[in-house]
PDB file of C-alpha atoms in Angstrom:
ATOM      1  CA  GLU Z   1      -3.686   0.999 -20.570  1.00 58.00           C
ATOM      2  CA  THR Z   2      -6.411   1.294 -17.924  1.00 71.00           C
ATOM      3  CA  GLY Z   3      -5.287   1.457 -14.324  1.00 91.00           C
ATOM      4  CA  VAL Z   4      -6.857  -0.155 -11.295  1.00 95.00           C
ATOM      5  CA  THR Z   5     -10.410   0.992 -10.664  1.00 96.00           C
ATOM      6  CA  GLN Z   6     -12.591   0.499  -7.610  1.00 97.00           C
ATOM      7  CA  SER Z   7     -16.285   0.942  -6.955  1.00 97.00           C
ATOM      8  CA  PRO Z   8     -18.050   2.457  -5.228  1.00 97.00           C
ATOM      9  CA  THR Z   9     -16.013   5.464  -4.148  1.00 97.00           C
ATOM     10  CA  HIS Z  10     -17.891   5.884  -0.897  1.00 97.00           C
ATOM     11  CA  LEU Z  11     -20.322   3.725   0.995  1.00 96.00           C
ATOM     12  CA  ILE Z  12     -22.284   4.091   4.211  1.00 98.00           C
ATOM     13  CA  LYS Z  13     -23.641   1.007   5.974  1.00 98.00           C
ATOM     14  CA  THR Z  14     -25.006   0.182   9.398  1.00 98.00           C
ATOM     15  CA  ARG Z  15     -23.724  -2.363  11.876  1.00 98.00           C
ATOM     16  CA  GLY Z  16     -24.667  -5.935  11.017  1.00 98.00           C
ATOM     17  CA  GLN Z  17     -25.104  -5.286   7.313  1.00 98.00           C
ATOM     18  CA  GLN Z  18     -23.076  -6.853   4.539  1.00 98.00           C
ATOM     19  CA  VAL Z  19     -21.055  -5.014   1.907  1.00 98.00           C
ATOM     20  CA  THR Z  20     -19.416  -5.861  -1.414  1.00 98.00           C
ATOM     21  CA  LEU Z  21     -16.567  -3.803  -2.827  1.00 98.00           C
ATOM     22  CA  ARG Z  22     -15.332  -4.227  -6.383  1.00 98.00           C
ATOM     23  CA  CYS Z  23     -11.995  -3.907  -8.102  1.00 98.00           C
ATOM     24  CA  SER Z  24     -10.927  -4.082 -11.737  1.00 97.00           C
ATOM     25  CA  SER Z  25      -7.296  -4.955 -12.124  1.00 94.00           C
ATOM     26  CA  GLN Z  26      -4.893  -3.346 -14.540  1.00 91.00           C
ATOM     27  CA  SER Z  27      -4.787  -4.924 -17.982  1.00 88.00           C
ATOM     28  CA  GLY Z  28      -2.511  -7.981 -18.027  1.00 86.00           C
ATOM     29  CA  HIS Z  29      -2.462  -8.391 -14.239  1.00 90.00           C
ATOM     30  CA  ASN Z  30      -3.657 -11.680 -12.765  1.00 91.00           C
ATOM     31  CA  THR Z  31      -3.053 -11.008  -9.069  1.00 92.00           C
ATOM     32  CA  VAL Z  32      -5.187  -8.809  -6.833  1.00 94.00           C
ATOM     33  CA  SER Z  33      -4.500  -7.852  -3.225  1.00 94.00           C
ATOM     34  CA  TRP Z  34      -6.822  -6.083  -0.806  1.00 97.00           C
ATOM     35  CA  TYR Z  35      -5.758  -3.765   2.012  1.00 97.00           C
ATOM     36  CA  GLN Z  36      -7.591  -1.960   4.788  1.00 98.00           C
ATOM     37  CA  GLN Z  37      -6.402   1.434   5.918  1.00 97.00           C
ATOM     38  CA  ALA Z  38      -7.884   2.597   9.188  1.00 95.00           C
ATOM     39  CA  LEU Z  39      -7.485   6.212  10.254  1.00 92.00           C
ATOM     40  CA  GLY Z  40      -3.920   7.062  11.220  1.00 90.00           C
ATOM     41  CA  GLN Z  41      -2.503   3.706  10.191  1.00 93.00           C
ATOM     42  CA  GLY Z  42      -0.780   2.245   7.191  1.00 95.00           C
ATOM     43  CA  PRO Z  43      -2.658  -0.135   4.897  1.00 96.00           C
ATOM     44  CA  GLN Z  44      -3.077  -3.633   6.373  1.00 96.00           C
ATOM     45  CA  PHE Z  45      -3.032  -6.694   4.123  1.00 95.00           C
ATOM     46  CA  ILE Z  46      -6.364  -8.540   4.020  1.00 96.00           C
ATOM     47  CA  PHE Z  47      -5.775 -11.190   1.358  1.00 95.00           C
ATOM     48  CA  GLN Z  48      -4.497 -11.833  -2.135  1.00 93.00           C
ATOM     49  CA  TYR Z  49      -5.999 -13.676  -5.097  1.00 94.00           C
ATOM     50  CA  TYR Z  50      -4.006 -15.251  -7.895  1.00 90.00           C
ATOM     51  CA  ARG Z  51      -5.808 -16.779 -10.844  1.00 89.00           C
ATOM     52  CA  GLU Z  52      -9.076 -17.027  -8.902  1.00 92.00           C
ATOM     53  CA  GLU Z  53      -7.551 -18.726  -5.830  1.00 92.00           C
ATOM     54  CA  GLU Z  54      -6.798 -17.146  -2.460  1.00 92.00           C
ATOM     55  CA  ASN Z  55      -3.028 -16.931  -2.117  1.00 88.00           C
ATOM     56  CA  GLY Z  56      -2.353 -15.610   1.345  1.00 89.00           C
ATOM     57  CA  ARG Z  57      -4.380 -13.954   4.053  1.00 92.00           C
ATOM     58  CA  GLY Z  58      -3.646 -11.388   6.716  1.00 92.00           C
ATOM     59  CA  ASN Z  59      -4.988 -11.237  10.255  1.00 93.00           C
ATOM     60  CA  PHE Z  60      -8.643 -10.670   9.386  1.00 96.00           C
ATOM     61  CA  PRO Z  61     -11.651 -12.722  10.535  1.00 97.00           C
ATOM     62  CA  PRO Z  62     -13.543 -15.064   8.174  1.00 97.00           C
ATOM     63  CA  ARG Z  63     -16.333 -12.530   7.728  1.00 98.00           C
ATOM     64  CA  PHE Z  64     -13.902 -10.863   5.317  1.00 98.00           C
ATOM     65  CA  SER Z  65     -14.049 -12.911   2.142  1.00 97.00           C
ATOM     66  CA  GLY Z  66     -13.189 -12.416  -1.469  1.00 97.00           C
ATOM     67  CA  LEU Z  67     -13.560 -13.613  -5.002  1.00 97.00           C
ATOM     68  CA  GLN Z  68     -11.581 -13.266  -8.163  1.00 96.00           C
ATOM     69  CA  PHE Z  69     -13.256 -13.721 -11.533  1.00 95.00           C
ATOM     70  CA  PRO Z  70     -11.880 -15.168 -14.794  1.00 94.00           C
ATOM     71  CA  ASN Z  71     -11.192 -11.636 -16.060  1.00 92.00           C
ATOM     72  CA  TYR Z  72      -9.137 -11.119 -12.843  1.00 92.00           C
ATOM     73  CA  SER Z  73     -11.466  -8.507 -11.399  1.00 95.00           C
ATOM     74  CA  SER Z  74     -12.178  -9.055  -7.723  1.00 97.00           C
ATOM     75  CA  GLU Z  75     -14.681  -8.521  -4.961  1.00 98.00           C
ATOM     76  CA  LEU Z  76     -14.201  -8.018  -1.236  1.00 98.00           C
ATOM     77  CA  ASN Z  77     -17.176  -9.032   0.882  1.00 98.00           C
ATOM     78  CA  VAL Z  78     -17.580  -8.144   4.523  1.00 98.00           C
ATOM     79  CA  ASN Z  79     -20.395  -9.692   6.548  1.00 98.00           C
ATOM     80  CA  ALA Z  80     -21.825  -8.593   9.886  1.00 98.00           C
ATOM     81  CA  LEU Z  81     -20.250  -5.151   9.662  1.00 98.00           C
ATOM     82  CA  GLU Z  82     -18.758  -3.660  12.811  1.00 98.00           C
ATOM     83  CA  LEU Z  83     -17.971  -0.028  13.594  1.00 97.00           C
ATOM     84  CA  ASP Z  84     -14.241  -0.817  13.396  1.00 97.00           C
ATOM     85  CA  ASP Z  85     -14.649  -1.864   9.767  1.00 98.00           C
ATOM     86  CA  SER Z  86     -14.912   1.821   8.876  1.00 98.00           C
ATOM     87  CA  ALA Z  87     -11.831   2.406   6.761  1.00 98.00           C
ATOM     88  CA  LEU Z  88     -10.458   2.984   3.296  1.00 98.00           C
ATOM     89  CA  TYR Z  89     -10.250  -0.276   1.359  1.00 98.00           C
ATOM     90  CA  LEU Z  90      -7.540  -0.414  -1.263  1.00 98.00           C
ATOM     91  CA  CYS Z  91      -7.186  -2.869  -4.084  1.00 97.00           C
ATOM     92  CA  ALA Z  92      -3.872  -3.473  -5.828  1.00 95.00           C
ATOM     93  CA  SER Z  93      -3.071  -5.549  -8.878  1.00 93.00           C
ATOM     94  CA  SER Z  94       0.213  -7.034  -9.994  1.00 90.00           C
ATOM     95  CA  PRO Z  95       1.452  -8.972 -13.004  1.00 86.00           C
ATOM     96  CA  GLY Z  96       1.644 -12.388 -11.375  1.00 74.00           C
ATOM     97  CA  LEU Z  97       3.545 -14.242  -8.722  1.00 64.00           C
ATOM     98  CA  ALA Z  98       6.438 -15.485 -10.804  1.00 50.00           C
ATOM     99  CA  GLY Z  99       9.485 -13.251 -10.850  1.00 48.00           C
ATOM    100  CA  GLY Z 100       9.303  -9.506 -10.476  1.00 57.00           C
ATOM    101  CA  ARG Z 101       9.843  -7.560  -7.292  1.00 69.00           C
ATOM    102  CA  GLY Z 102       6.282  -7.629  -6.030  1.00 75.00           C
ATOM    103  CA  GLU Z 103       5.324  -4.323  -7.618  1.00 84.00           C
ATOM    104  CA  GLN Z 104       1.698  -3.549  -6.959  1.00 91.00           C
ATOM    105  CA  PHE Z 105      -0.490  -0.951  -8.623  1.00 93.00           C
ATOM    106  CA  PHE Z 106      -3.180   0.573  -6.466  1.00 96.00           C
ATOM    107  CA  GLY Z 107      -6.668   1.838  -7.082  1.00 96.00           C
ATOM    108  CA  PRO Z 108      -7.999   4.978  -5.388  1.00 96.00           C
ATOM    109  CA  GLY Z 109      -9.872   3.026  -2.729  1.00 97.00           C
ATOM    110  CA  THR Z 110     -13.406   2.721  -1.392  1.00 98.00           C
ATOM    111  CA  ARG Z 111     -14.232   4.675   1.743  1.00 97.00           C
ATOM    112  CA  LEU Z 112     -16.556   2.571   3.932  1.00 98.00           C
ATOM    113  CA  THR Z 113     -18.353   4.151   6.867  1.00 98.00           C
ATOM    114  CA  VAL Z 114     -20.214   1.910   9.301  1.00 98.00           C
ATOM    115  CA  LEU Z 115     -22.751   3.627  11.539  1.00 97.00           C
TER     116      LEU Z 115
ATOM    117  CA  ILE G   1      11.929  -4.113  15.093  1.00 58.00           C
ATOM    118  CA  LEU G   2       8.877  -6.279  14.488  1.00 64.00           C
ATOM    119  CA  ASN G   3       6.955  -3.972  12.189  1.00 87.00           C
ATOM    120  CA  VAL G   4       7.593  -1.175   9.746  1.00 93.00           C
ATOM    121  CA  GLU G   5       8.171   2.179  11.399  1.00 95.00           C
ATOM    122  CA  GLN G   6       8.355   5.521   9.636  1.00 97.00           C
ATOM    123  CA  SER G   7       9.646   8.739  11.091  1.00 97.00           C
ATOM    124  CA  PRO G   8       8.830  11.458  11.434  1.00 97.00           C
ATOM    125  CA  GLN G   9       5.056  11.158  11.240  1.00 96.00           C
ATOM    126  CA  SER G  10       4.824  14.531   9.532  1.00 97.00           C
ATOM    127  CA  LEU G  11       7.128  17.131   8.105  1.00 96.00           C
ATOM    128  CA  HIS G  12       6.698  20.747   7.097  1.00 97.00           C
ATOM    129  CA  VAL G  13       9.227  21.962   4.543  1.00 97.00           C
ATOM    130  CA  GLN G  14       9.806  25.321   2.910  1.00 97.00           C
ATOM    131  CA  GLU G  15       9.800  25.334  -0.870  1.00 97.00           C
ATOM    132  CA  GLY G  16      13.332  24.851  -2.126  1.00 97.00           C
ATOM    133  CA  ASP G  17      14.590  23.089   0.991  1.00 97.00           C
ATOM    134  CA  SER G  18      15.721  19.490   0.946  1.00 97.00           C
ATOM    135  CA  THR G  19      14.457  16.902   3.376  1.00 97.00           C
ATOM    136  CA  ASN G  20      14.681  13.224   4.199  1.00 97.00           C
ATOM    137  CA  PHE G  21      12.857  10.690   6.318  1.00 97.00           C
ATOM    138  CA  THR G  22      13.262   7.136   7.469  1.00 98.00           C
ATOM    139  CA  CYS G  23      11.681   3.736   7.116  1.00 98.00           C
ATOM    140  CA  SER G  24      12.792   1.005   9.541  1.00 97.00           C
ATOM    141  CA  PHE G  25      11.874  -2.630   9.020  1.00 95.00           C
ATOM    142  CA  PRO G  26      12.783  -6.105  10.300  1.00 92.00           C
ATOM    143  CA  SER G  27      15.985  -7.215   8.601  1.00 86.00           C
ATOM    144  CA  SER G  28      15.294 -10.954   8.612  1.00 88.00           C
ATOM    145  CA  ASN G  29      13.908 -12.718   5.516  1.00 89.00           C
ATOM    146  CA  PHE G  30      14.078  -9.497   3.542  1.00 91.00           C
ATOM    147  CA  TYR G  31      12.822  -9.601  -0.051  1.00 90.00           C
ATOM    148  CA  ALA G  32      11.951  -6.070  -1.167  1.00 92.00           C
ATOM    149  CA  LEU G  33      11.277  -2.556   0.110  1.00 95.00           C
ATOM    150  CA  HIS G  34       8.727  -0.367  -1.659  1.00 95.00           C
ATOM    151  CA  TRP G  35       8.193   3.389  -1.485  1.00 97.00           C
ATOM    152  CA  TYR G  36       4.872   4.926  -2.500  1.00 97.00           C
ATOM    153  CA  ARG G  37       3.741   8.528  -2.817  1.00 97.00           C
ATOM    154  CA  TRP G  38       0.107   9.096  -1.943  1.00 97.00           C
ATOM    155  CA  GLU G  39      -1.565  12.366  -2.724  1.00 96.00           C
ATOM    156  CA  THR G  40      -4.945  13.133  -1.236  1.00 91.00           C
ATOM    157  CA  ALA G  41      -7.877  11.651  -3.175  1.00 89.00           C
ATOM    158  CA  LYS G  42      -5.560   9.763  -5.532  1.00 94.00           C
ATOM    159  CA  SER G  43      -4.142   6.250  -5.763  1.00 95.00           C
ATOM    160  CA  PRO G  44      -0.838   5.443  -4.064  1.00 95.00           C
ATOM    161  CA  GLU G  45       1.834   5.771  -6.747  1.00 95.00           C
ATOM    162  CA  ALA G  46       4.870   3.514  -6.745  1.00 93.00           C
ATOM    163  CA  LEU G  47       8.148   5.404  -6.490  1.00 96.00           C
ATOM    164  CA  PHE G  48      10.763   2.722  -5.968  1.00 95.00           C
ATOM    165  CA  VAL G  49      11.126  -1.003  -5.418  1.00 94.00           C
ATOM    166  CA  MET G  50      14.471  -1.883  -3.872  1.00 94.00           C
ATOM    167  CA  THR G  51      15.832  -5.344  -3.314  1.00 92.00           C
ATOM    168  CA  LEU G  52      19.603  -5.236  -2.821  1.00 92.00           C
ATOM    169  CA  ASN G  53      21.571  -4.003   0.157  1.00 93.00           C
ATOM    170  CA  GLY G  54      23.179  -0.705  -0.798  1.00 94.00           C
ATOM    171  CA  ASP G  55      20.619  -0.030  -3.543  1.00 94.00           C
ATOM    172  CA  GLU G  56      20.189   3.606  -4.451  1.00 97.00           C
ATOM    173  CA  LYS G  57      17.319   4.713  -6.666  1.00 96.00           C
ATOM    174  CA  LYS G  58      16.543   8.120  -8.119  1.00 97.00           C
ATOM    175  CA  LYS G  59      13.510   9.619  -9.811  1.00 95.00           C
ATOM    176  CA  GLY G  60      13.867  13.298 -10.576  1.00 96.00           C
ATOM    177  CA  ARG G  61      14.471  15.122  -7.289  1.00 97.00           C
ATOM    178  CA  ILE G  62      13.537  12.115  -5.175  1.00 98.00           C
ATOM    179  CA  SER G  63      16.000   9.403  -4.247  1.00 98.00           C
ATOM    180  CA  ALA G  64      16.139   6.474  -1.840  1.00 98.00           C
ATOM    181  CA  THR G  65      18.763   4.281  -0.228  1.00 98.00           C
ATOM    182  CA  LEU G  66      18.489   0.840   1.304  1.00 97.00           C
ATOM    183  CA  ASN G  67      20.368  -0.929   4.100  1.00 97.00           C
ATOM    184  CA  THR G  68      18.976  -4.428   4.495  1.00 95.00           C
ATOM    185  CA  LYS G  69      21.526  -5.520   7.117  1.00 94.00           C
ATOM    186  CA  GLU G  70      20.434  -2.907   9.623  1.00 94.00           C
ATOM    187  CA  GLY G  71      16.857  -2.646   8.316  1.00 95.00           C
ATOM    188  CA  TYR G  72      16.374   0.915   7.178  1.00 96.00           C
ATOM    189  CA  SER G  73      15.738   2.996   4.084  1.00 98.00           C
ATOM    190  CA  TYR G  74      15.949   6.743   3.604  1.00 98.00           C
ATOM    191  CA  LEU G  75      13.917   8.795   1.170  1.00 98.00           C
ATOM    192  CA  TYR G  76      15.349  12.147   0.121  1.00 98.00           C
ATOM    193  CA  ILE G  77      13.606  15.043  -1.580  1.00 98.00           C
ATOM    194  CA  LYS G  78      15.941  17.654  -3.010  1.00 98.00           C
ATOM    195  CA  GLY G  79      14.669  21.194  -3.546  1.00 97.00           C
ATOM    196  CA  SER G  80      11.129  20.468  -2.357  1.00 97.00           C
ATOM    197  CA  GLN G  81       8.255  21.816  -4.407  1.00 97.00           C
ATOM    198  CA  PRO G  82       4.580  22.210  -3.421  1.00 96.00           C
ATOM    199  CA  GLU G  83       3.700  19.290  -5.698  1.00 95.00           C
ATOM    200  CA  ASP G  84       5.848  17.050  -3.461  1.00 97.00           C
ATOM    201  CA  SER G  85       3.226  17.454  -0.737  1.00 97.00           C
ATOM    202  CA  ALA G  86       1.908  13.952  -0.096  1.00 97.00           C
ATOM    203  CA  THR G  87       2.086  11.052   2.307  1.00 97.00           C
ATOM    204  CA  TYR G  88       5.077   8.820   1.632  1.00 98.00           C
ATOM    205  CA  LEU G  89       4.547   5.190   2.543  1.00 97.00           C
ATOM    206  CA  CYS G  90       7.131   2.480   2.754  1.00 97.00           C
ATOM    207  CA  ALA G  91       6.293  -1.207   2.692  1.00 95.00           C
ATOM    208  CA  PHE G  92       8.421  -4.296   2.922  1.00 91.00           C
ATOM    209  CA  MET G  93       8.008  -7.809   1.700  1.00 90.00           C
ATOM    210  CA  THR G  94       9.657 -10.934   3.101  1.00 89.00           C
ATOM    211  CA  THR G  95      10.764 -14.092   1.366  1.00 86.00           C
ATOM    212  CA  ASP G  96       8.141 -16.125   3.238  1.00 82.00           C
ATOM    213  CA  SER G  97       5.213 -13.839   2.475  1.00 79.00           C
ATOM    214  CA  TRP G  98       5.782 -12.820  -1.111  1.00 70.00           C
ATOM    215  CA  GLY G  99       3.106 -10.485  -2.367  1.00 77.00           C
ATOM    216  CA  LYS G 100       2.051  -9.323   1.081  1.00 87.00           C
ATOM    217  CA  LEU G 101       3.166  -5.746   1.591  1.00 91.00           C
ATOM    218  CA  GLN G 102       3.589  -4.671   5.200  1.00 93.00           C
ATOM    219  CA  PHE G 103       3.179  -0.913   5.361  1.00 96.00           C
ATOM    220  CA  GLY G 104       4.340   1.755   7.725  1.00 96.00           C
ATOM    221  CA  ALA G 105       1.946   4.513   8.771  1.00 96.00           C
ATOM    222  CA  GLY G 106       3.600   6.991   6.434  1.00 97.00           C
ATOM    223  CA  THR G 107       5.334  10.341   6.619  1.00 98.00           C
ATOM    224  CA  GLN G 108       3.109  13.252   5.645  1.00 97.00           C
ATOM    225  CA  VAL G 109       5.100  15.962   3.865  1.00 98.00           C
ATOM    226  CA  VAL G 110       3.712  19.477   3.465  1.00 98.00           C
ATOM    227  CA  VAL G 111       5.720  21.855   1.301  1.00 97.00           C
ATOM    228  CA  THR G 112       4.830  25.497   1.732  1.00 96.00           C
ATOM    229  CA  PRO G 113       5.697  28.202  -0.807  1.00 92.00           C
TER     230      PRO G 113
END
């Protein structure tokens, strides 16, 4: 069973650019959540996708957007990058919304640096 | 409490000693409390998911308790080993935001031989 994978591992961008981060969910999981962890803080919920539809969003501006594909992999897109977007971005997959206790399985993250 | 709070922020423990630390969370609309262990350069690893008041979970030398009425959970490490060195995150989920984990900032544990 393959776990959650994320690419790239590290990324350096400049202010105003756009970035796309990718996540492959664990086999059999149809729900993907994205989190941002800034330095010294806990991960903050960005949004969640369930069967290709957004299913909840945290307190992030619209320039943070996402996609989920039919194979349940997902992308996080950030437009007009700002210095404060520098963070570790974590993806987590889970086996659906119905039942369960909300267990989520995390990838190792993508470290984004905005200069 | 409006958000998840973890204390202490960091902890240094001698090998063989036992330790514990706290996660405090809002007690209203409680659904589940998660504990994760996060070693440097690795993925956060789920330790426990707890849903019932009074729940106690154990995994090897690590155990956790849950009090949903007063909004806290304790994580205990018995006989700490260097491989226990990690950041321990707790996260809670409410009934009206299922799937959205709200994390604390973590407790960083360093176990020295």
